[in-house]
Structures are given as C-alpha cells and as structure tokens.
Amino acid sequence: MSVIGEGEARGGPVFKDISAEEDDMHIIESLCMNCHEDGSTRLLLTRIPFFKEVIISSFTCPHCNWSNTEIQSAGRIQEQGIQYTLKMKSKMDINREVVRAESATTRIPELDFEIPAFTQKGSLSTIEGLIDRAVTGLEQDQAARRVTDQDVAAKIDEFIAKLKKLKDVESEFTLVIDDPSGNSFVENPCAPQKDPDLTVTHYKRTEQQNAVLGIQESDTLEQEKPGNDLESLRNEVLIFNTNCPECNAPANTNMKLVQIPHFKEVVIMATNCESCGNRTNEVKSGGATEEQGTRITLHLTNATDMTRDLLKSETCSILVPEVDFELGMGALAGKFTTVEGLLTDIKDLVLKNPFTCGDSTVSDRSEKITSFADKIDQIMAGELSAHLVLDDPAGNSYIQNVFAPDADPEMKTDKYTRSFEQNEDLGLNDMKTEGYEA
C-alpha cells in the first residue's frame, strides 16, 4: 500500500478536532476484497468531543463500486469497563445514536441473540443501524445454506424476520452493550436529565478481560526503595513520562501528595502538553475506602459559595435537583477544584456532547440544553438558589466547610451503609483482607 494523497507528516498534534476540511486526509491504495482490483482507502485521524480520538476509514472501489466504512477507537482504554442496558419502548429509541467499540458485546436477551466482541469492527451508527448490520451478517451466506442445509437456512430466515420486526418496536425489548474497554456509548436523548430507560454500569475488569484487551498486569510488586517513604513523598513533586490525552504527543505528568485540612491526603496529578497546550488534572484519594459512604448536600445561596474548595473522587456521583441533573460516577473522573469549577465542567460536558449539539440535533433538545446552561450560569452568579449533592459510596469526596471547626449551617453530611451493588461497583465484595499468613 502507498499513500497517494494528502496527509504528509508534519508537526502538531496527531489527532485534530473533527471538521469539514480534508487537509489531514490520508488516501491509501488498497486491494478490493470483492473484485480484487485496486481501490482506495481514506483515513482520517480525528478527535470527537466526548469520545476522544478515533480513526475513520472509508474504502471505495471504482471497478465494482463496493464500499466499506469503519471506525476504530484510538484513545486509551478506560480504567473501568462499562455496560449500557436500554429498555426499548418506542420507535424513537431506534434512532438513538450508538458508539460501539470493537471490544463490545451486544445482546438482546429476549431473542437470546448476541454479537460477541471482536467479531465486528467498531461503528458509529444508530440502534437501527446495529440491527441492520446484524441482519446483513446473517443473510450473507443464506444462498449457500439453502442449497446445502435447507432446515438451518429456514431457521435463520425465521430469526432474521424476528430481528427486522424489532425495528417496529411493537413490544418492549432490551438492548445490552457491554464494553470492557469503556469506550462505547449510547445516546441519552433526555440529557442533561437522567434517562429512565437507560442504565449505565461501570465495573472492574476481570483478569481474562484485561488479557483480551492486551493489558499486562504486574505479577510482583516492586521493592520499596530507601528514601521513598510517605514522609519524603509529601515534600516532593514526582514527574513521569506519559502521553497527552488530547493529541497523544509525549508529555510529562506531575504528581504530589497534598493534605486537605479537616479531611485526608489526596494525590493530585497534572499533565501539561507542550505540543497542543492542553492541561489536565486529576485527583486520587490517598487513603483507603471508608467503612461508610458519604452524601454531602450544600445549599448554594450566593456567589460566595462558588469559591469553596471541592474534592470529587472518581467514585462520586453528582446531583442538582433544581435543574433535574444527575451525573453518575466516573463521568468527570477525580477533581480537586472549586464549586464554580465543578459547575463549569458540568456545563461544558453537556454543551460539548456531540449528540446534543450541531446541525443534527432537534430543536426541542437544543432548547433544553440552552435552558440548562442558562440555569447553571444563574446558579454560579448567585441568582438561583440550588442544592449541590455529592454522593460518594467510597467516602472520599469533600466540600470545604468555611465555618470550620464549627458546623456549616448550609452544608449537611450524611454517612450511610453501602448496598451490595455499591460494594460490587467498588470491588469490595470479592476483596479478602483477613486470614492471610504473615
């Protein structure tokens, strides 16, 4: 194969924002697998907001007019796997857009139907498109089956008819997309509100899933080196090499242990990319999982509340009842910021979601998003009273008490016992901490 078009190597980020320009398009001569003549493949390395980097390839053959389009995730594997369970109740659900990674398994329990992982290339389509693609795959060898085994061909024809009937949504059925890489996504048309028909579950990958994804886990822990104890780490900024999450160029990440007053120690990591100028920060708890979960409710009454320091761990969910907003754990990762900074991140997360903006969005949804952004602005300006709720089953989140050590009249902190499902999400049900020999 040889490059015959644009896309010469040059400086700058490898993955750029998606746009209508073709300056970064690569055109490669490729063999057509249909007629075995020479065709061309167009490759676009781009970055879609909310979905990170992707590689889009489109093959066309001028001889037989055969074409094929694929999408492949070029981003890093997420820390946790993800499972989407969608109750299909109306024909509108068929039009939901779906990002399905190659590592995702798709199931329809009512038909006992499953598309295993790595049997199809990654795709960006609708649920109707997923069903059509499954039908096309089943119909591919039907002509030969009708000659060699008519009974099997008849059963497959019957099953194909059932799949096609699903698109009419005459009866309710369930669609499950399980992706251990965490890079799949199902559209929420109710955004920024929670979708009552869509359940999103984050989970810890098994050793077998890590092996399938090519993630190598260390079998032994490194010996602790002299001078690297906790006391010395508190006064030292550690620097290690990594890649920029935006352009994938080499960058440095700084890490430091910080003691939050009246709370606990946390690990703050900051990455600064010299290639694209992107800056990110993430916070990890420096302590163990608490015995009980924590639910912090802060009444936002004026603009001065926006300056309160805030720690949101990666296991914390966010709720703002006054605007019917709920954000599940893992969506914004761990953050050490202010209340204003968190509300700004929430606003940007909703506005930059490609399924809720752009020319393809419907007017009603666009109005909801605009109204939501206006309400967030009013809350930050102190014009609208609201409650900010941080619900962290691990107990590692925190909002600054400006009256410390006295109680804060506008803030309420509740401790609660975790449910079995919350312990399962945190990986605590299978964790054994007693009975080991010294």
Short mmCIF file of C-alpha atoms in Angstrom, two decimals:
data_model
loop_
_atom_site.label_atom_id
_atom_site.label_comp_id
_atom_site.label_asym_id
_atom_site.label_seq_id
_atom_site.Cartn_x
_atom_site.Cartn_y
_atom_site.Cartn_z
CA MET A 1 0.00 0.00 0.00
CA SER A 2 1.19 3.52 -0.67
CA VAL A 3 -0.06 6.95 0.22
CA ILE A 4 -1.21 8.82 -2.88
CA GLY A 5 -2.81 11.90 -1.35
CA GLU A 6 -2.56 14.42 1.40
CA GLY A 7 -1.54 13.78 4.98
CA GLU A 8 2.24 14.31 4.89
CA ALA A 9 3.91 14.06 8.28
CA ARG A 10 4.28 17.40 9.96
CA GLY A 11 4.40 18.95 13.38
CA GLY A 12 1.45 19.43 15.69
CA PRO A 13 -0.99 17.00 17.26
CA VAL A 14 -1.60 13.64 15.60
CA PHE A 15 -5.37 13.76 16.23
CA LYS A 16 -7.15 17.04 15.43
CA ASP A 17 -10.71 18.23 16.04
CA ILE A 18 -13.21 16.90 13.56
CA SER A 19 -14.02 19.39 10.78
CA ALA A 20 -15.11 19.62 7.15
CA GLU A 21 -11.55 20.22 5.93
CA GLU A 22 -9.71 17.41 4.12
CA ASP A 23 -6.17 18.70 4.67
CA ASP A 24 -5.41 15.85 7.07
CA MET A 25 -6.99 13.10 4.98
CA HIS A 26 -4.76 10.16 4.05
CA ILE A 27 -5.56 8.28 0.81
CA ILE A 28 -4.06 4.79 0.53
CA GLU A 29 -4.15 2.33 -2.38
CA SER A 30 -5.87 -0.83 -1.17
CA LEU A 31 -6.94 -4.16 -2.62
CA CYS A 32 -10.69 -4.58 -3.08
CA MET A 33 -11.73 -7.84 -1.42
CA ASN A 34 -14.82 -8.01 -3.65
CA CYS A 35 -13.33 -7.85 -7.18
CA HIS A 36 -9.58 -7.96 -6.28
CA GLU A 37 -8.86 -4.76 -8.20
CA ASP A 38 -7.15 -1.66 -6.78
CA GLY A 39 -9.32 0.68 -4.77
CA SER A 40 -8.58 3.47 -2.31
CA THR A 41 -8.97 3.85 1.44
CA ARG A 42 -9.39 7.28 3.02
CA LEU A 43 -8.08 7.54 6.58
CA LEU A 44 -8.94 10.37 8.95
CA LEU A 45 -7.30 10.65 12.37
CA THR A 46 -9.63 12.89 14.29
CA ARG A 47 -10.83 13.74 17.76
CA ILE A 48 -14.57 13.80 18.52
CA PRO A 49 -15.58 15.69 21.67
CA PHE A 50 -16.66 13.36 24.46
CA PHE A 51 -15.34 10.29 22.56
CA LYS A 52 -11.67 11.22 22.33
CA GLU A 53 -9.57 10.02 19.38
CA VAL A 54 -10.90 7.84 16.58
CA ILE A 55 -9.63 6.56 13.24
CA ILE A 56 -12.25 6.73 10.49
CA SER A 57 -11.58 4.67 7.35
CA SER A 58 -13.65 4.61 4.17
CA PHE A 59 -12.88 2.23 1.28
CA THR A 60 -14.30 2.63 -2.24
CA CYS A 61 -13.64 0.60 -5.39
CA PRO A 62 -14.14 2.35 -8.76
CA HIS A 63 -14.33 -1.01 -10.58
CA CYS A 64 -17.20 -2.75 -8.75
CA ASN A 65 -18.46 0.22 -6.68
CA TRP A 66 -18.10 -1.75 -3.44
CA SER A 67 -17.63 0.42 -0.35
CA ASN A 68 -16.94 -0.11 3.34
CA THR A 69 -16.72 2.31 6.27
CA GLU A 70 -15.25 1.58 9.71
CA ILE A 71 -14.44 3.48 12.87
CA GLN A 72 -11.79 2.45 15.37
CA SER A 73 -11.04 3.93 18.77
CA ALA A 74 -7.54 5.37 19.03
CA GLY A 75 -7.93 6.54 22.61
CA ARG A 76 -6.63 4.79 25.65
CA ILE A 77 -8.52 2.02 27.42
CA GLN A 78 -10.59 3.42 30.29
CA GLU A 79 -9.93 2.49 33.91
CA GLN A 80 -13.24 0.63 34.15
CA GLY A 81 -15.45 -1.33 31.80
CA ILE A 82 -18.95 -0.06 31.02
CA GLN A 83 -22.32 -1.69 30.39
CA TYR A 84 -25.38 0.02 28.89
CA THR A 85 -28.82 -1.57 29.41
CA LEU A 86 -31.54 0.12 27.37
CA LYS A 87 -35.27 -0.66 27.55
CA MET A 88 -36.59 -0.19 24.01
CA LYS A 89 -40.17 1.08 24.32
CA SER A 90 -40.90 3.17 21.21
CA LYS A 91 -39.73 3.73 17.64
CA MET A 92 -37.93 6.88 18.78
CA ASP A 93 -35.48 4.67 20.70
CA ILE A 94 -34.44 3.06 17.40
CA ASN A 95 -32.93 6.40 16.33
CA ARG A 96 -30.60 6.68 19.34
CA GLU A 97 -27.00 7.06 18.22
CA VAL A 98 -24.51 4.48 19.42
CA VAL A 99 -20.72 4.33 19.51
CA ARG A 100 -19.88 0.62 19.59
CA ALA A 101 -16.22 -0.24 20.10
CA GLU A 102 -14.74 -3.38 18.58
CA SER A 103 -14.34 -4.89 22.06
CA ALA A 104 -18.05 -4.50 22.92
CA THR A 105 -20.54 -7.37 23.19
CA THR A 106 -24.11 -6.65 22.06
CA ARG A 107 -27.02 -8.70 23.42
CA ILE A 108 -30.81 -8.86 23.02
CA PRO A 109 -31.90 -11.21 25.84
CA GLU A 110 -35.49 -11.61 24.58
CA LEU A 111 -34.21 -13.27 21.38
CA ASP A 112 -31.26 -14.97 23.07
CA PHE A 113 -29.15 -13.09 20.49
CA GLU A 114 -25.55 -11.98 20.99
CA ILE A 115 -22.88 -10.33 18.86
CA PRO A 116 -19.58 -11.35 20.51
CA ALA A 117 -16.70 -8.92 20.97
CA PHE A 118 -14.14 -8.56 18.13
CA THR A 119 -16.49 -10.12 15.54
CA GLN A 120 -17.37 -6.73 14.04
CA LYS A 121 -15.41 -3.55 13.53
CA GLY A 122 -16.21 -0.53 15.66
CA SER A 123 -19.04 1.62 14.38
CA LEU A 124 -20.81 4.95 14.90
CA SER A 125 -24.45 4.44 13.96
CA THR A 126 -27.96 4.17 15.39
CA ILE A 127 -29.61 1.21 17.10
CA GLU A 128 -31.45 0.60 13.84
CA GLY A 129 -28.06 0.50 12.13
CA LEU A 130 -26.81 -2.12 14.61
CA ILE A 131 -29.83 -4.32 13.85
CA ASP A 132 -29.43 -3.85 10.08
CA ARG A 133 -25.76 -4.77 10.33
CA ALA A 134 -26.63 -7.95 12.25
CA VAL A 135 -29.26 -8.84 9.63
CA THR A 136 -26.75 -8.29 6.82
CA GLY A 137 -24.27 -10.61 8.53
CA LEU A 138 -26.84 -13.37 8.92
CA GLU A 139 -28.03 -13.04 5.31
CA GLN A 140 -24.52 -13.18 3.90
CA ASP A 141 -24.33 -16.99 3.37
CA GLN A 142 -28.03 -17.77 3.16
CA ALA A 143 -27.93 -18.57 -0.56
CA ALA A 144 -25.37 -21.34 0.03
CA ARG A 145 -27.24 -22.64 3.09
CA ARG A 146 -30.48 -23.01 1.14
CA VAL A 147 -28.65 -25.44 -1.13
CA THR A 148 -26.65 -27.38 1.47
CA ASP A 149 -28.92 -27.29 4.53
CA GLN A 150 -32.45 -26.04 3.99
CA ASP A 151 -33.56 -26.61 7.61
CA VAL A 152 -30.80 -24.37 9.02
CA ALA A 153 -31.48 -21.74 6.33
CA ALA A 154 -35.18 -21.74 7.22
CA LYS A 155 -34.45 -21.25 10.92
CA ILE A 156 -32.08 -18.37 10.14
CA ASP A 157 -34.72 -16.78 7.86
CA GLU A 158 -37.21 -17.02 10.72
CA PHE A 159 -34.73 -15.42 13.12
CA ILE A 160 -33.92 -12.64 10.61
CA ALA A 161 -37.64 -11.85 10.40
CA LYS A 162 -37.75 -11.51 14.20
CA LEU A 163 -34.75 -9.14 14.12
CA LYS A 164 -36.32 -6.98 11.44
CA LYS A 165 -39.56 -6.85 13.41
CA LEU A 166 -37.68 -5.36 16.36
CA LYS A 167 -37.31 -2.12 14.41
CA ASP A 168 -41.08 -1.58 14.64
CA VAL A 169 -40.86 -1.86 18.49
CA GLU A 170 -44.30 -3.46 18.67
CA SER A 171 -43.31 -4.95 22.02
CA GLU A 172 -40.70 -3.87 24.59
CA PHE A 173 -37.25 -5.46 24.41
CA THR A 174 -33.82 -4.92 25.98
CA LEU A 175 -30.53 -3.96 24.32
CA VAL A 176 -27.32 -4.56 26.29
CA ILE A 177 -23.91 -3.25 25.20
CA ASP A 178 -21.06 -4.47 27.41
CA ASP A 179 -17.63 -3.00 26.67
CA PRO A 180 -14.69 -3.85 28.98
CA SER A 181 -12.58 -1.12 27.33
CA GLY A 182 -15.09 1.56 28.43
CA ASN A 183 -15.05 3.25 25.01
CA SER A 184 -18.65 2.56 23.89
CA PHE A 185 -21.54 4.97 24.31
CA VAL A 186 -25.35 5.08 23.97
CA GLU A 187 -27.08 8.41 23.41
CA ASN A 188 -29.22 9.90 26.19
CA PRO A 189 -31.97 11.96 24.46
CA CYS A 190 -33.11 13.28 27.87
CA ALA A 191 -29.75 14.99 28.53
CA PRO A 192 -28.94 16.75 30.78
CA GLN A 193 -31.56 14.83 32.80
CA LYS A 194 -31.19 11.15 33.65
CA ASP A 195 -32.67 8.70 31.15
CA PRO A 196 -35.18 6.45 32.98
CA ASP A 197 -34.88 3.74 30.32
CA LEU A 198 -31.06 3.66 30.20
CA THR A 199 -28.94 2.08 32.93
CA VAL A 200 -25.18 2.73 32.87
CA THR A 201 -22.97 0.48 34.98
CA HIS A 202 -19.21 0.84 35.48
CA TYR A 203 -17.34 -2.27 36.60
CA LYS A 204 -13.87 -3.55 37.32
CA ARG A 205 -12.44 -5.74 34.59
CA THR A 206 -11.53 -9.36 35.27
CA GLU A 207 -8.07 -10.78 34.56
CA GLN A 208 -9.45 -12.53 31.48
CA GLN A 209 -10.87 -9.26 30.11
CA ASN A 210 -7.55 -7.49 30.72
CA ALA A 211 -5.77 -10.27 28.85
CA VAL A 212 -8.17 -10.00 25.88
CA LEU A 213 -7.60 -6.22 25.74
CA GLY A 214 -3.83 -6.73 25.88
CA ILE A 215 -3.38 -5.13 29.28
CA GLN A 216 -0.44 -6.68 31.10
CA GLU A 217 -0.65 -6.73 34.85
CA SER A 218 2.44 -6.94 37.01
CA ASP A 219 2.71 -10.22 38.92
CA THR A 220 5.01 -8.85 41.58
CA LEU A 221 5.26 -5.52 43.33
CA GLU A 222 8.47 -3.54 43.17
CA GLN A 223 10.57 -3.46 46.32
CA GLU A 224 10.29 -0.20 48.22
CA LYS A 225 13.43 1.82 47.74
CA PRO A 226 15.18 3.62 50.61
CA GLY A 227 14.15 7.27 50.91
CA ASN A 228 10.85 6.78 49.04
CA ASP A 229 8.71 6.58 52.20
CA LEU A 230 5.49 8.51 52.61
CA GLU A 231 7.10 11.35 54.57
CA SER A 232 9.56 12.15 51.78
CA LEU A 233 6.83 11.93 49.12
CA ARG A 234 4.84 14.66 50.85
CA ASN A 235 7.60 17.16 50.12
CA GLU A 236 8.43 16.03 46.61
CA VAL A 237 6.82 16.53 43.21
CA LEU A 238 7.19 13.34 41.16
CA ILE A 239 7.49 13.63 37.38
CA PHE A 240 6.90 10.74 34.99
CA ASN A 241 6.51 10.42 31.23
CA THR A 242 3.08 9.90 29.66
CA ASN A 243 1.06 10.83 26.58
CA CYS A 244 -1.26 13.80 26.14
CA PRO A 245 -4.92 12.68 26.37
CA GLU A 246 -5.84 15.15 23.59
CA CYS A 247 -3.16 14.86 20.88
CA ASN A 248 -1.33 11.73 22.13
CA ALA A 249 2.05 13.52 21.97
CA PRO A 250 4.70 12.77 24.66
CA ALA A 251 4.15 14.86 27.79
CA ASN A 252 5.07 14.99 31.48
CA THR A 253 2.73 14.39 34.40
CA ASN A 254 3.46 15.92 37.81
CA MET A 255 2.21 14.12 40.91
CA LYS A 256 2.16 15.26 44.54
CA LEU A 257 0.63 14.21 47.85
CA VAL A 258 -1.46 17.02 49.38
CA GLN A 259 -3.09 17.16 52.83
CA ILE A 260 -6.59 18.72 52.71
CA PRO A 261 -7.41 20.44 56.04
CA HIS A 262 -10.08 18.68 58.11
CA PHE A 263 -10.15 15.82 55.58
CA LYS A 264 -7.41 13.48 54.36
CA GLU A 265 -4.47 13.16 51.97
CA VAL A 266 -5.04 13.08 48.22
CA VAL A 267 -2.81 12.53 45.19
CA ILE A 268 -3.00 15.36 42.63
CA MET A 269 -1.78 14.65 39.10
CA ALA A 270 -1.39 17.39 36.48
CA THR A 271 -0.41 16.99 32.82
CA ASN A 272 0.81 19.85 30.62
CA CYS A 273 1.29 19.20 26.89
CA GLU A 274 3.76 21.45 25.08
CA SER A 275 2.54 20.28 21.65
CA CYS A 276 -1.13 21.31 21.82
CA GLY A 277 -1.17 23.33 25.07
CA ASN A 278 -3.72 21.06 26.72
CA ARG A 279 -3.74 20.98 30.53
CA THR A 280 -5.50 18.37 32.63
CA ASN A 281 -5.60 17.50 36.30
CA GLU A 282 -6.94 14.50 38.17
CA VAL A 283 -7.24 13.62 41.83
CA LYS A 284 -7.00 10.21 43.51
CA SER A 285 -7.71 9.51 47.14
CA GLY A 286 -4.55 8.88 49.13
CA GLY A 287 -6.38 6.81 51.74
CA ALA A 288 -8.42 3.66 51.91
CA THR A 289 -12.10 3.23 51.12
CA GLU A 290 -14.14 4.41 54.11
CA GLU A 291 -16.33 1.99 56.07
CA GLN A 292 -19.41 4.01 55.09
CA GLY A 293 -20.47 6.06 52.11
CA THR A 294 -20.82 9.84 52.31
CA ARG A 295 -23.56 12.11 50.95
CA ILE A 296 -22.74 15.83 51.12
CA THR A 297 -25.53 18.35 50.45
CA LEU A 298 -24.54 22.01 50.05
CA HIS A 299 -27.19 24.73 49.77
CA LEU A 300 -25.90 27.27 47.25
CA THR A 301 -27.37 30.61 48.26
CA ASN A 302 -24.99 33.25 46.85
CA ALA A 303 -21.94 33.72 44.66
CA THR A 304 -19.50 33.37 47.59
CA ASP A 305 -20.29 29.64 47.73
CA MET A 306 -18.62 29.29 44.33
CA THR A 307 -15.17 29.76 45.90
CA ARG A 308 -15.43 26.75 48.23
CA ASP A 309 -12.79 24.09 47.61
CA LEU A 310 -14.22 20.80 46.44
CA LEU A 311 -12.85 17.29 46.01
CA LYS A 312 -14.81 14.93 43.77
CA SER A 313 -13.41 11.41 43.66
CA GLU A 314 -13.81 9.12 40.64
CA THR A 315 -16.46 7.13 42.55
CA CYS A 316 -18.67 10.15 43.31
CA SER A 317 -21.98 10.93 41.60
CA ILE A 318 -23.40 14.48 41.37
CA LEU A 319 -26.99 15.67 41.74
CA VAL A 320 -28.51 19.14 41.28
CA PRO A 321 -32.25 18.64 41.96
CA GLU A 322 -33.34 22.15 40.94
CA VAL A 323 -32.25 21.55 37.30
CA ASP A 324 -33.10 17.80 37.27
CA PHE A 325 -29.45 16.94 36.68
CA GLU A 326 -27.73 13.74 37.74
CA LEU A 327 -24.22 12.60 36.77
CA GLY A 328 -23.06 9.08 37.52
CA MET A 329 -19.74 8.01 39.00
CA GLY A 330 -16.72 8.05 36.70
CA ALA A 331 -18.12 10.62 34.25
CA LEU A 332 -15.83 13.52 35.19
CA ALA A 333 -13.05 11.47 36.85
CA GLY A 334 -11.48 12.78 40.07
CA LYS A 335 -11.19 16.56 40.50
CA PHE A 336 -9.83 18.95 43.10
CA THR A 337 -11.38 22.28 42.18
CA THR A 338 -13.97 24.80 43.41
CA VAL A 339 -17.76 24.62 43.31
CA GLU A 340 -17.69 27.04 40.39
CA GLY A 341 -15.11 24.90 38.60
CA LEU A 342 -17.26 21.78 39.01
CA LEU A 343 -20.40 23.53 37.73
CA THR A 344 -18.43 24.87 34.76
CA ASP A 345 -17.20 21.35 33.95
CA ILE A 346 -20.78 20.04 34.12
CA LYS A 347 -21.96 22.78 31.78
CA ASP A 348 -19.14 22.11 29.29
CA LEU A 349 -19.75 18.36 29.44
CA VAL A 350 -23.37 18.81 28.38
CA LEU A 351 -22.76 21.55 25.79
CA LYS A 352 -19.88 19.72 24.09
CA ASN A 353 -21.68 16.39 23.82
CA PRO A 354 -21.86 15.83 20.01
CA PHE A 355 -25.27 14.15 20.36
CA THR A 356 -26.81 17.27 21.90
CA CYS A 357 -25.35 19.95 19.64
CA GLY A 358 -24.66 20.68 15.98
CA ASP A 359 -26.90 20.63 12.93
CA SER A 360 -28.27 17.14 13.62
CA THR A 361 -29.87 17.95 16.98
CA VAL A 362 -33.63 18.52 17.22
CA SER A 363 -34.96 21.91 18.27
CA ASP A 364 -36.60 20.67 21.50
CA ARG A 365 -33.35 19.10 22.68
CA SER A 366 -31.37 22.21 21.75
CA GLU A 367 -33.77 24.36 23.78
CA LYS A 368 -33.40 22.05 26.80
CA ILE A 369 -29.62 22.26 26.62
CA THR A 370 -29.69 26.06 26.30
CA SER A 371 -32.11 26.34 29.22
CA PHE A 372 -29.92 24.05 31.32
CA ALA A 373 -26.80 26.13 30.59
CA ASP A 374 -28.65 29.34 31.50
CA LYS A 375 -29.73 27.87 34.85
CA ILE A 376 -26.16 26.79 35.64
CA ASP A 377 -25.00 30.33 34.87
CA GLN A 378 -27.67 31.72 37.20
CA ILE A 379 -26.58 29.37 39.98
CA MET A 380 -22.93 30.43 39.58
CA ALA A 381 -23.97 34.10 39.64
CA GLY A 382 -25.97 33.56 42.85
CA GLU A 383 -29.26 34.44 41.11
CA LEU A 384 -30.77 30.97 41.55
CA SER A 385 -30.75 29.02 44.79
CA ALA A 386 -29.88 25.33 44.38
CA HIS A 387 -28.54 22.28 46.17
CA LEU A 388 -25.33 20.50 45.15
CA VAL A 389 -25.25 16.87 46.25
CA LEU A 390 -22.07 14.75 46.18
CA ASP A 391 -22.88 11.07 46.78
CA ASP A 392 -19.70 9.03 47.19
CA PRO A 393 -20.08 5.38 48.28
CA ALA A 394 -16.30 5.25 48.90
CA GLY A 395 -16.48 8.25 51.27
CA ASN A 396 -13.57 10.06 49.56
CA SER A 397 -15.25 13.29 48.44
CA TYR A 398 -15.24 16.62 50.25
CA ILE A 399 -16.63 20.18 50.19
CA GLN A 400 -14.88 22.91 52.19
CA ASN A 401 -16.52 23.98 55.43
CA VAL A 402 -15.87 27.72 55.60
CA PHE A 403 -17.01 27.74 59.25
CA ALA A 404 -14.56 25.01 60.36
CA PRO A 405 -14.09 23.80 63.02
CA ASP A 406 -17.73 24.84 63.69
CA ALA A 407 -20.64 23.27 61.82
CA ASP A 408 -21.66 24.76 58.46
CA PRO A 409 -25.36 25.79 58.51
CA GLU A 410 -25.63 25.46 54.72
CA MET A 411 -23.99 22.04 54.44
CA LYS A 412 -25.19 18.62 55.57
CA THR A 413 -23.04 15.48 55.62
CA ASP A 414 -24.71 12.07 55.95
CA LYS A 415 -22.99 8.73 56.44
CA TYR A 416 -24.73 5.61 55.12
CA THR A 417 -24.15 1.90 54.76
CA ARG A 418 -23.33 0.86 51.21
CA SER A 419 -25.61 -1.54 49.35
CA PHE A 420 -24.38 -4.80 47.86
CA GLU A 421 -24.46 -3.25 44.37
CA GLN A 422 -22.32 -0.29 45.52
CA ASN A 423 -19.79 -2.66 47.12
CA GLU A 424 -19.78 -4.61 43.85
CA ASP A 425 -19.05 -1.44 41.85
CA LEU A 426 -16.15 -0.66 44.22
CA GLY A 427 -14.80 -4.21 44.00
CA LEU A 428 -15.21 -4.80 47.74
CA ASN A 429 -17.37 -7.93 47.67
CA ASP A 430 -14.52 -10.08 46.34
CA MET A 431 -11.80 -8.39 48.37
CA LYS A 432 -10.26 -10.52 51.14
CA THR A 433 -8.32 -8.63 53.80
CA GLU A 434 -8.21 -11.20 56.60
CA GLY A 435 -6.86 -14.71 57.09
CA TYR A 436 -3.57 -14.23 55.22
CA GLU A 437 -0.37 -15.65 56.64
CA ALA A 438 2.34 -13.17 57.52
#
